[in-house]
Short mmCIF file of N, CA and C in Angstrom, two decimals:
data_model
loop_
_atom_site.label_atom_id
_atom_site.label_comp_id
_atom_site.label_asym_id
_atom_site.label_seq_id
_atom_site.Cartn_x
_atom_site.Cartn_y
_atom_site.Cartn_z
N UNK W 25 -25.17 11.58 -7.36
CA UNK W 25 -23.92 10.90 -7.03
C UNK W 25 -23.37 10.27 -8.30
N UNK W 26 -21.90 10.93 -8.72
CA UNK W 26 -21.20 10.18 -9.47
C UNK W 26 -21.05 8.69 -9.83
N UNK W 27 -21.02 7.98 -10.42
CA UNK W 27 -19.92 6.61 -10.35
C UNK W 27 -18.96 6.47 -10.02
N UNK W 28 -18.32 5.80 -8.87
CA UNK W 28 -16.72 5.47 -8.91
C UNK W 28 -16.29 4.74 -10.21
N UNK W 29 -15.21 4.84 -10.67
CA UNK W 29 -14.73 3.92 -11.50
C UNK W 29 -12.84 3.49 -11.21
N UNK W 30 -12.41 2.51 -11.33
CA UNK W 30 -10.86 2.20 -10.48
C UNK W 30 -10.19 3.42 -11.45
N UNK W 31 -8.93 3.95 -10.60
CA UNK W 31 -8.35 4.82 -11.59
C UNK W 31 -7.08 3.87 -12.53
N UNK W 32 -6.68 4.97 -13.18
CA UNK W 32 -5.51 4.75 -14.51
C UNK W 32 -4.56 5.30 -13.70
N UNK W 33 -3.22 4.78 -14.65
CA UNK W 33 -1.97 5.55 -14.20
C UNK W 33 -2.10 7.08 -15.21
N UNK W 34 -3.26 7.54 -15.49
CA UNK W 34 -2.97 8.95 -16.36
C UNK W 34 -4.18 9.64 -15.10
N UNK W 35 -4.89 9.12 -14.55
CA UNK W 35 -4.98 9.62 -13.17
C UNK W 35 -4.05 10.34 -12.12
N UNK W 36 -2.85 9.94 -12.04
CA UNK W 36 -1.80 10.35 -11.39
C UNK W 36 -1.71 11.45 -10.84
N UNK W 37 -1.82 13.02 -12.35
CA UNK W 37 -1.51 14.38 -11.47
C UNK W 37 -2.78 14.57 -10.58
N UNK W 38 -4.12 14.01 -11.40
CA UNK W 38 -5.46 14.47 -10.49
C UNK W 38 -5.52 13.77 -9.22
N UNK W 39 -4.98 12.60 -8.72
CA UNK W 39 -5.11 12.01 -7.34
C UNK W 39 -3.82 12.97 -6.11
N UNK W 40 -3.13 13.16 -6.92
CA UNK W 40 -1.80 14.06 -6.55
C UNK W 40 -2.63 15.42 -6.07
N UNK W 41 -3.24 15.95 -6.82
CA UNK W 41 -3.87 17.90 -6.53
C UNK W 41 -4.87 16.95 -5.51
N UNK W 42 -5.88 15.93 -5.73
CA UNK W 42 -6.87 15.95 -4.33
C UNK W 42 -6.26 15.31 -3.47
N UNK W 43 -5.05 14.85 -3.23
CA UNK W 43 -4.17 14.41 -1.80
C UNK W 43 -4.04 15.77 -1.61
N UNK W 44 -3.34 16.96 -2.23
CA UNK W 44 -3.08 17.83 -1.47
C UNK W 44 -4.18 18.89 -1.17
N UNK W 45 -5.41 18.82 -1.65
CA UNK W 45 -6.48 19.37 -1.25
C UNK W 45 -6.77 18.30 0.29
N UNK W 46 -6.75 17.34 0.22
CA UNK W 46 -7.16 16.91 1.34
C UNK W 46 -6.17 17.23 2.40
N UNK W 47 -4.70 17.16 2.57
CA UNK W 47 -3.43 17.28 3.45
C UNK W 47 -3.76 18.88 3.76
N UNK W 48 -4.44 20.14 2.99
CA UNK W 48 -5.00 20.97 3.27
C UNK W 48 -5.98 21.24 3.93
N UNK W 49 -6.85 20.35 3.97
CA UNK W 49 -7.92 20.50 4.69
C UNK W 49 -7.91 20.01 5.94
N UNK W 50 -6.81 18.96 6.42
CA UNK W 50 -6.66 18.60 7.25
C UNK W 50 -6.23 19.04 8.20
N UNK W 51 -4.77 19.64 7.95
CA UNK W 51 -3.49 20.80 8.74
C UNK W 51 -4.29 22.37 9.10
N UNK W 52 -5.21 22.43 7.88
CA UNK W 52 -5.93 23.92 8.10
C UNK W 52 -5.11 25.21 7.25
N UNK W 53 -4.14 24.42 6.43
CA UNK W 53 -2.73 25.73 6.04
C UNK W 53 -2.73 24.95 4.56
N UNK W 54 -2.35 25.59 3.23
CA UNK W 54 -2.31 25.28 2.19
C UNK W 54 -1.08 24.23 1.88
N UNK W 55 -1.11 23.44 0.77
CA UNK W 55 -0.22 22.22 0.73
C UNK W 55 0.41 22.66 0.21
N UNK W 56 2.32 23.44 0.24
CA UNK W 56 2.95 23.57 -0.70
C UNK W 56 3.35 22.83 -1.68
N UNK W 57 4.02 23.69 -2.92
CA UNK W 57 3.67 22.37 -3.53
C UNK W 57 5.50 22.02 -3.83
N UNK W 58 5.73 20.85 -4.70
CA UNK W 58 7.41 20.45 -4.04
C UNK W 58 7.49 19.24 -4.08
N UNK W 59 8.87 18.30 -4.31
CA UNK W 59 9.08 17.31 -5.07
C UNK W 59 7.90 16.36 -4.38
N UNK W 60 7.16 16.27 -3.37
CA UNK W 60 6.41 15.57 -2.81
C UNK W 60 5.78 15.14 -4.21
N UNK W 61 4.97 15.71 -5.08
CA UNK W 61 3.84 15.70 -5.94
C UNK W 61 5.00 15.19 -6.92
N UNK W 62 6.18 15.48 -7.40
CA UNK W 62 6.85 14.44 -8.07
C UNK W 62 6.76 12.59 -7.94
N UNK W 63 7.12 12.90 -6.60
CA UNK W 63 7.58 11.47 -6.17
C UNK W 63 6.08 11.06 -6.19
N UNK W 64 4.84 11.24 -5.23
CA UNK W 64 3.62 10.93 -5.27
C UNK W 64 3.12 10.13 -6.76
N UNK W 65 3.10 11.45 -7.68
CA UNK W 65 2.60 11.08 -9.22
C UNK W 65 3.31 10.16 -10.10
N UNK W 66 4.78 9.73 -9.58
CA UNK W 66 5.77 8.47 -10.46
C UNK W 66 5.28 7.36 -9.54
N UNK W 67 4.76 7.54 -8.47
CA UNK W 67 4.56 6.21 -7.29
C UNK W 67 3.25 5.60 -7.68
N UNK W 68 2.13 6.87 -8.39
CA UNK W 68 0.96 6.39 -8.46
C UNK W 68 1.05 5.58 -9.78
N UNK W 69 1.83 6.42 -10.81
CA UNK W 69 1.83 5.79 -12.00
C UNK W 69 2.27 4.30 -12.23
N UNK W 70 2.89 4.28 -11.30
CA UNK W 70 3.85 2.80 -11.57
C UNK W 70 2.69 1.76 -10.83
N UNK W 71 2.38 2.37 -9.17
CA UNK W 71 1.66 1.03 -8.75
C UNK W 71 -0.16 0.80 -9.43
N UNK W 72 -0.55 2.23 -9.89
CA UNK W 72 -2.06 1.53 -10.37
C UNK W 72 -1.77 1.17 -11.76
N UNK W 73 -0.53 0.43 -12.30
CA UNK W 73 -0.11 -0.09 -13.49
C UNK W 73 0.36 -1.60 -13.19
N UNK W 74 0.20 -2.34 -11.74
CA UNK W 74 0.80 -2.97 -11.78
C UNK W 74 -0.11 -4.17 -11.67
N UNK W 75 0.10 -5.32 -12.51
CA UNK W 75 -0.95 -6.74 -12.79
C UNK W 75 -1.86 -7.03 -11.74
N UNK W 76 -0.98 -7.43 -10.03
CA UNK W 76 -1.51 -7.74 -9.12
C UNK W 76 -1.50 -6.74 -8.23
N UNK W 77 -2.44 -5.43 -7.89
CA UNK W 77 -2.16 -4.73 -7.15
C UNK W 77 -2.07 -4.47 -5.49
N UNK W 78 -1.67 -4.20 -4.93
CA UNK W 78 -1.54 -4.05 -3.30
C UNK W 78 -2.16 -2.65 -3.13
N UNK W 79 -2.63 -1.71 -3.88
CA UNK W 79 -2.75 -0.25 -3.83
C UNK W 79 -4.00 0.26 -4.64
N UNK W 80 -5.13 0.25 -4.47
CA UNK W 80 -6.08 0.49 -5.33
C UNK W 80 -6.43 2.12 -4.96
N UNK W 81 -7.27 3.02 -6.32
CA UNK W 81 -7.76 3.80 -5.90
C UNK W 81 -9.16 4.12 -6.90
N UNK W 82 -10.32 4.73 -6.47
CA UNK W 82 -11.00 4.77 -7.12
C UNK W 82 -11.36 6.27 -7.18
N UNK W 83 -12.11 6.92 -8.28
CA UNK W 83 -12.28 8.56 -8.20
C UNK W 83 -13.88 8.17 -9.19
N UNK W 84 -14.20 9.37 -8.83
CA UNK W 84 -15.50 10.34 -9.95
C UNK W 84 -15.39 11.32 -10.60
N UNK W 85 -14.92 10.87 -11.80
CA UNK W 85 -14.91 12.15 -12.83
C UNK W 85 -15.56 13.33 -12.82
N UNK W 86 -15.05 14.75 -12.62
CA UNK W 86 -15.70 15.98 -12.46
C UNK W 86 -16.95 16.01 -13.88
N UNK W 87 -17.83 16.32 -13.93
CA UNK W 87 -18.50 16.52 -14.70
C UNK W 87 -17.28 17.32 -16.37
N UNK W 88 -16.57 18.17 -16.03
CA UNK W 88 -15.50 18.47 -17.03
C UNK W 88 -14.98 17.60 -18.08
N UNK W 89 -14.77 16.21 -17.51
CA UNK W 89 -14.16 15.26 -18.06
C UNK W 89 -12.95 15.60 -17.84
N UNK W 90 -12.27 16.72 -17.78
CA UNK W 90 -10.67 16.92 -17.73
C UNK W 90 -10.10 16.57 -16.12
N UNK W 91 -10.91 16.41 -14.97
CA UNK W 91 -10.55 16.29 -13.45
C UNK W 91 -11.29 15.68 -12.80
N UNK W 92 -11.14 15.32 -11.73
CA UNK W 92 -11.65 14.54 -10.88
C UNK W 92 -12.30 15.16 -9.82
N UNK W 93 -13.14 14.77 -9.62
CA UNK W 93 -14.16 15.18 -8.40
C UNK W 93 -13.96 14.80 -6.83
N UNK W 94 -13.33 13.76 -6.92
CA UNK W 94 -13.36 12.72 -5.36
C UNK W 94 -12.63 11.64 -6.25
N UNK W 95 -12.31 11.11 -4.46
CA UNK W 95 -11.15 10.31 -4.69
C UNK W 95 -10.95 9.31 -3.59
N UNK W 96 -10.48 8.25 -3.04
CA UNK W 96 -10.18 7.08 -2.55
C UNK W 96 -9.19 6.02 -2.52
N UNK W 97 -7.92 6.35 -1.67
CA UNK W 97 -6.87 4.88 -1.86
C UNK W 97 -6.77 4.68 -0.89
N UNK W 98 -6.14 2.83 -0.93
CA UNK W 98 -6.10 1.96 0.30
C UNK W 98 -5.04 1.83 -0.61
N UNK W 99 -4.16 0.64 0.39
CA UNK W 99 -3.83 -0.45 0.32
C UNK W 99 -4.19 -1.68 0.64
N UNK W 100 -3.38 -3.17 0.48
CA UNK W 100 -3.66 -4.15 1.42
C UNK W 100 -2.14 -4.21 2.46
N UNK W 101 -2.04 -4.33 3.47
CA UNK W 101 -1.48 -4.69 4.26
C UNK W 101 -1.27 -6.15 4.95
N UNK W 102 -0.10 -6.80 4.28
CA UNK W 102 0.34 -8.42 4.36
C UNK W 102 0.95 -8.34 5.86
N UNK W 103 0.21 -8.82 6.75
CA UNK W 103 0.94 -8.71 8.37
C UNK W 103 0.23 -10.39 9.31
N UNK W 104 1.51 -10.77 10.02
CA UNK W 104 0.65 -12.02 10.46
C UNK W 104 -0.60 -12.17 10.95
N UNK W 105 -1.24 -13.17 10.74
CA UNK W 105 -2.78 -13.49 11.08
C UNK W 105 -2.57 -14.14 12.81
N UNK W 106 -3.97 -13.75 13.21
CA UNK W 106 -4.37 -14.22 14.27
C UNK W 106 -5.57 -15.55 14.07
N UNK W 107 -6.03 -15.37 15.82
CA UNK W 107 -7.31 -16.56 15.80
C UNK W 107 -8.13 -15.89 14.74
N UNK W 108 -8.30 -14.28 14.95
CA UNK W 108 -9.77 -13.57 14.61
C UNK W 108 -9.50 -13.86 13.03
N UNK W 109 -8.19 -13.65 12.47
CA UNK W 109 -8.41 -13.22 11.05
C UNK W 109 -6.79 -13.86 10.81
N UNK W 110 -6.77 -15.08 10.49
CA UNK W 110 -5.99 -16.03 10.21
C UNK W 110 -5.00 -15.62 8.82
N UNK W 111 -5.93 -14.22 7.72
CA UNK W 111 -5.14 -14.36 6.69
C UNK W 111 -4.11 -13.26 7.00
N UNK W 112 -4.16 -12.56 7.74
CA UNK W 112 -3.43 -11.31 8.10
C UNK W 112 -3.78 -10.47 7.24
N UNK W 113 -4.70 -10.28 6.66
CA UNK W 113 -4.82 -8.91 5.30
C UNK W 113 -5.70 -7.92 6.23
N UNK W 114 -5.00 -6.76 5.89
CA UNK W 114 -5.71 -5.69 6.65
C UNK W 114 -5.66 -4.35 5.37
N UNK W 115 -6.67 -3.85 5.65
CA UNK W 115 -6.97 -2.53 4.38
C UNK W 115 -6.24 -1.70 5.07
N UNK W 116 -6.08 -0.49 4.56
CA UNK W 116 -5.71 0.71 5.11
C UNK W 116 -6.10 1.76 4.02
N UNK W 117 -7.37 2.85 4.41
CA UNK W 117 -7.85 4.02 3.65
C UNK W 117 -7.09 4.97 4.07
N UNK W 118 -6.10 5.81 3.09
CA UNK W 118 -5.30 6.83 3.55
C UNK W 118 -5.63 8.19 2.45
N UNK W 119 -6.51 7.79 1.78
CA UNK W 119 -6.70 9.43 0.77
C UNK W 119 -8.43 9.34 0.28
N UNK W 120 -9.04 9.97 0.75
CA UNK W 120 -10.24 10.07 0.85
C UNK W 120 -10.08 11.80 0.84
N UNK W 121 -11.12 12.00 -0.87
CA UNK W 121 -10.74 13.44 -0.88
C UNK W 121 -11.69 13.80 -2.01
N UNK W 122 -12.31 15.28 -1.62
CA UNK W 122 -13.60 15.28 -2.93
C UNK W 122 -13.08 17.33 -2.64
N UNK W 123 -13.27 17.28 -4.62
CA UNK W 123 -13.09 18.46 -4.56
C UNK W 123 -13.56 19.25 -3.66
N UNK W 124 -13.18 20.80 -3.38
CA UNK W 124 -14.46 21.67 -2.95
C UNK W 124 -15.46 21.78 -3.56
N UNK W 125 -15.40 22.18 -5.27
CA UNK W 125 -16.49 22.21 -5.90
C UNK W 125 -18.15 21.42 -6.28
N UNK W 126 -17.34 20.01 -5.54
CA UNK W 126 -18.25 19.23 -5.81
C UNK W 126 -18.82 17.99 -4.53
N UNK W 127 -18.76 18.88 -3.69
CA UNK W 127 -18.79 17.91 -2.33
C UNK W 127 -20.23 17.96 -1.95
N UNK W 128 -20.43 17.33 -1.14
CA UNK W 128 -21.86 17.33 -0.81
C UNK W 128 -22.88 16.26 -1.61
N UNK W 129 -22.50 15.79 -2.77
CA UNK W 129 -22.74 15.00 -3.31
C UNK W 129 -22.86 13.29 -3.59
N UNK W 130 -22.20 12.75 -2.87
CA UNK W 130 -22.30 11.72 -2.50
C UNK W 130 -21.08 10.80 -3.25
N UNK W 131 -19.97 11.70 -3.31
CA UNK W 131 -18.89 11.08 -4.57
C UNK W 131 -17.72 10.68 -3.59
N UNK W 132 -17.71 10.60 -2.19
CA UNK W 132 -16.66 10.46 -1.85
C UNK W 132 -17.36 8.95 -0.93
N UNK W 133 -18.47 9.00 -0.65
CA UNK W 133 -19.23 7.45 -0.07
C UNK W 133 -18.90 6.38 -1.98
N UNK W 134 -19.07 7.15 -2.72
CA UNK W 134 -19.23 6.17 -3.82
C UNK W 134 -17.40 5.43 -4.12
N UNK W 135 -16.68 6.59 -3.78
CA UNK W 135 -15.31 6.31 -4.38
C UNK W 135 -15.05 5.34 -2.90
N UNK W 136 -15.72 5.24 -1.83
CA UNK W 136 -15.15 4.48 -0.76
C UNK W 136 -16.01 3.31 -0.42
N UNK W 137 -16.99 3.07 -1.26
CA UNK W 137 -18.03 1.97 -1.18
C UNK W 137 -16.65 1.04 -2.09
N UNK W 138 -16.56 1.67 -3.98
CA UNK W 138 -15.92 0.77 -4.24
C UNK W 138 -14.73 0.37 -3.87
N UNK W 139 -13.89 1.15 -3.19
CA UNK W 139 -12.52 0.42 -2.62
C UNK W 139 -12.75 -0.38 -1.44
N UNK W 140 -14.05 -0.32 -0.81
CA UNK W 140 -14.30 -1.07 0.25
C UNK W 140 -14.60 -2.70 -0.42
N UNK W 141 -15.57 -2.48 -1.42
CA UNK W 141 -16.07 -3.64 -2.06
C UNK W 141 -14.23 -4.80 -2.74
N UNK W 142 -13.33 -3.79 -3.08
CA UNK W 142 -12.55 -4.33 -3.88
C UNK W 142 -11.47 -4.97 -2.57
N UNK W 143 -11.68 -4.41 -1.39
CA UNK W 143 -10.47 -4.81 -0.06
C UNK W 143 -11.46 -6.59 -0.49
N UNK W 144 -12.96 -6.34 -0.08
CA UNK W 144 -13.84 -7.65 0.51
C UNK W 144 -13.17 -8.86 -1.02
N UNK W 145 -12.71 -8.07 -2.05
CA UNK W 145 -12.72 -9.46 -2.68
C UNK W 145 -11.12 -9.68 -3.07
N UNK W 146 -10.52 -9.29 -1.93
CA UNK W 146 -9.17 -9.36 -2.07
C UNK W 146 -9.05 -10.32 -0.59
N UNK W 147 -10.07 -10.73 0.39
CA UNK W 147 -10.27 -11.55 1.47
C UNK W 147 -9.50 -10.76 2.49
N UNK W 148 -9.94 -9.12 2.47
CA UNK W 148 -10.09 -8.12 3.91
C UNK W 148 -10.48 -8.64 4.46
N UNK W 149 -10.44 -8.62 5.67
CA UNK W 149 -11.93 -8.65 6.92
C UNK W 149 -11.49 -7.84 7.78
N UNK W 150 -10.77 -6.77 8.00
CA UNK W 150 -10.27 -5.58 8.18
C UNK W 150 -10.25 -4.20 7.72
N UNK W 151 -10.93 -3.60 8.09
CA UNK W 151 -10.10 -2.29 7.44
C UNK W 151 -9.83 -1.56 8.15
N UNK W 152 -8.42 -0.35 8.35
CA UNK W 152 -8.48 0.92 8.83
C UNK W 152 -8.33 2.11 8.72
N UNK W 153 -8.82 3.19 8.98
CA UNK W 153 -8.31 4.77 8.37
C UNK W 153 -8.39 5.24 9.49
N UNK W 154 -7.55 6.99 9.40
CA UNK W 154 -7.30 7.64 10.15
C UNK W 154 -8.67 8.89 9.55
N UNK W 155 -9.60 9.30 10.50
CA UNK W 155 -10.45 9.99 10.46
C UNK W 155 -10.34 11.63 10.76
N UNK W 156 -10.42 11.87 9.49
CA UNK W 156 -10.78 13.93 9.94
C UNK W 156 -12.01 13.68 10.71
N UNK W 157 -12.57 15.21 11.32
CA UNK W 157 -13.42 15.19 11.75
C UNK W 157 -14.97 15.67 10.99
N UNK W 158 -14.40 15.99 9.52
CA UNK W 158 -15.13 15.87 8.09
C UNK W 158 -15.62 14.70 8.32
N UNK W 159 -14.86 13.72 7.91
CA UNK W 159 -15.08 12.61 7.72
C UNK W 159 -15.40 11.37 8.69
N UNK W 160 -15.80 11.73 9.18
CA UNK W 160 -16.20 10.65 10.29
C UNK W 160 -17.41 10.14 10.54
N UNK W 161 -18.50 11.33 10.02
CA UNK W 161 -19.98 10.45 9.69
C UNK W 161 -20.12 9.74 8.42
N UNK W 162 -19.26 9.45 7.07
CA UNK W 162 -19.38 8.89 6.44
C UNK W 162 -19.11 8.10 6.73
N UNK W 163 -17.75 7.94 7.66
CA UNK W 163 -17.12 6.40 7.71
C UNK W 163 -18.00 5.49 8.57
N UNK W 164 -18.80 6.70 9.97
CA UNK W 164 -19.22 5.66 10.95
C UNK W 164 -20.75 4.89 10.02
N UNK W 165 -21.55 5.93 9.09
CA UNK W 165 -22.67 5.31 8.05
C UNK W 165 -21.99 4.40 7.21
N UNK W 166 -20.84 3.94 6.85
CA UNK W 166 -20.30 2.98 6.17
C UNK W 166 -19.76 1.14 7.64
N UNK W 167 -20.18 1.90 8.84
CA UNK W 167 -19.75 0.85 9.66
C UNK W 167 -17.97 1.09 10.03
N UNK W 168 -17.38 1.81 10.40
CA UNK W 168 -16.39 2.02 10.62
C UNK W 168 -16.74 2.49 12.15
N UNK W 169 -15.64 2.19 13.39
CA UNK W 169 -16.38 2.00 14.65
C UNK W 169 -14.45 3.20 15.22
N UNK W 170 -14.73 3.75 15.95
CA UNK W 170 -13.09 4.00 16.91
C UNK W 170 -12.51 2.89 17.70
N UNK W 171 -11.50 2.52 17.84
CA UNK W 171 -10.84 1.57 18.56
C UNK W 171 -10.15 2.06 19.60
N UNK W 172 -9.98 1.21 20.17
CA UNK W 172 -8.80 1.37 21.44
C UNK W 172 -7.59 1.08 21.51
N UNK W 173 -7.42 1.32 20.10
CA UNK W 173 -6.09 0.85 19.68
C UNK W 173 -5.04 2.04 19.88
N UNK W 174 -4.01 2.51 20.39
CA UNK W 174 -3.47 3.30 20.57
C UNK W 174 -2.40 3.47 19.54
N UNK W 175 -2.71 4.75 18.76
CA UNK W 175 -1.26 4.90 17.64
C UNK W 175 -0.24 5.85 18.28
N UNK W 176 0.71 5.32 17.42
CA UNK W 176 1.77 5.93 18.16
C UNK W 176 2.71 5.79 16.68
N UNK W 177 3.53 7.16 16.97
CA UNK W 177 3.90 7.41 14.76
C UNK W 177 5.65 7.86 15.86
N UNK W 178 6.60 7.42 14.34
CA UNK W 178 7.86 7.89 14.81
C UNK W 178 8.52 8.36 13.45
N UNK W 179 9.02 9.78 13.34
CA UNK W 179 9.17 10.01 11.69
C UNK W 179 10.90 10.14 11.71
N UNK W 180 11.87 9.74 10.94
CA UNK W 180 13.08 9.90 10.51
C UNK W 180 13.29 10.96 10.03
N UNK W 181 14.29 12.09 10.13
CA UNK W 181 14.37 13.46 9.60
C UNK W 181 15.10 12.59 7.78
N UNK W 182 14.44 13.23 6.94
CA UNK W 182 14.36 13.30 5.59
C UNK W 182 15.88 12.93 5.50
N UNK W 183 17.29 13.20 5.91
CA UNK W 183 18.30 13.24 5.93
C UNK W 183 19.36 12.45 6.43
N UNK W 184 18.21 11.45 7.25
CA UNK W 184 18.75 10.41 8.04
C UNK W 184 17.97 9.00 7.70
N UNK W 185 18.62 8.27 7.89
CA UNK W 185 18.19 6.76 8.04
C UNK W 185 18.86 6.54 9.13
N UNK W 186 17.52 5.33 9.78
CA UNK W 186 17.89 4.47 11.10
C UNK W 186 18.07 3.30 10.60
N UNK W 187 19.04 2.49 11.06
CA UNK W 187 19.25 1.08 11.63
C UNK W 187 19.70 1.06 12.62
N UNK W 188 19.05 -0.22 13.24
CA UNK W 188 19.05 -0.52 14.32
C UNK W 188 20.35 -1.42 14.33
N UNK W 189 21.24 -1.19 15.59
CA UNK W 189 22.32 -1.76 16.18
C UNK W 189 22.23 -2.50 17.10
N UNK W 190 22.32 -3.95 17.05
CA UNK W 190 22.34 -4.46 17.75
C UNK W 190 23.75 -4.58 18.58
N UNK W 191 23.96 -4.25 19.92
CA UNK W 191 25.13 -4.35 20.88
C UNK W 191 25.79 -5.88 21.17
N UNK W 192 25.49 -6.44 21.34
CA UNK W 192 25.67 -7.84 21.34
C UNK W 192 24.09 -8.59 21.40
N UNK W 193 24.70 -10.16 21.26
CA UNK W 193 23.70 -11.18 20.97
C UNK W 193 22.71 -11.41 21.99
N UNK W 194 23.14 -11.01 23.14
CA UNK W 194 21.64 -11.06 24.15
C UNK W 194 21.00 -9.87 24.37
N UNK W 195 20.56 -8.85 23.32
CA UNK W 195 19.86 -8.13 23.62
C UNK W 195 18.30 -8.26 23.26
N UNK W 196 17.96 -9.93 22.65
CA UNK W 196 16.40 -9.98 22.20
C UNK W 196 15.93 -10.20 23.46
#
């Protein structure tokens, strides 16, 4: 098993190719490729450059030195607190991704130990991801449990923006 180590903004194109190795592995159909990996690789560059981050990611250098092996980003998520967890900080793991070449190895528990370790000293006491079915004995050996939380996703066609209209003043 590799070392995680936090990535650079010269990380960028390599977290970009294992998002879309993973968005591949997921759908079952290859990731075309298309301004997505533009916008992705200026988004990564800018936020793992930034002093106080909200967006961490960690990887394991392919033995090559030129690529990455595995890979790992969260965010933190600023949302009101309750009784349970008063600060409102909640993680969210959304790219959990290890080459083909090099899987089996233990580089994708290492790249998600340290982003786990880095949510705990950012005062997480939360975390959540959306689980392949790859991935689901790592997460549940890391303590990650299913909820009964019901998701429910609503997407805007690329071409449109919503705002909401309010009709008059008594509609809260």
């Amino acid at each position: 098993m590799g070392d995680a180590r936090r990535a650079v903004p010269s990380d960028a194109d390599e977290l970009v190719r294992l998002r879309g190795l993973m968005l591949a592995g997921m759908s079952g159909v290859p990731t075309p490729p298309g301004r997505w990996q533009d916008v992705a690789r200026d988004n990564l560059r800018t936020w793992l450059a930034e002093p106080d981050p909200w967006l961490a990611a960690f990887v394991v250098d392919a033995p090559d030195g030129a690529s990455l092996a595995a890979c790992a980003v969260g965010t933190v998520e600023r949302r009101l607190g309750g009784p349970d967890d008063p600060s409102g900080l909640v993680g969210y793991v959304f790219n959990v991704s290890t080459d083909p070449a090099y899987r089996r190895r233990g580089h994708s528990r290492a790249c998600l130990t340290a982003l786990l370790a880095w949510f705990r000293d950012r005062g997480v006491r939360r975390v959540d991801l959306r689980a392949s079915a790859a991935g689901r004995p790592l997460y549940r050996a890391l303590g990650f449990r299913e909820t009964a939380d019901p998701a429910m996703r609503l997407t805007f066609p690329a071409e449109q923006s919503f705002i909401p209209v309010r009709e008059t003043g008594n509609d809260l």
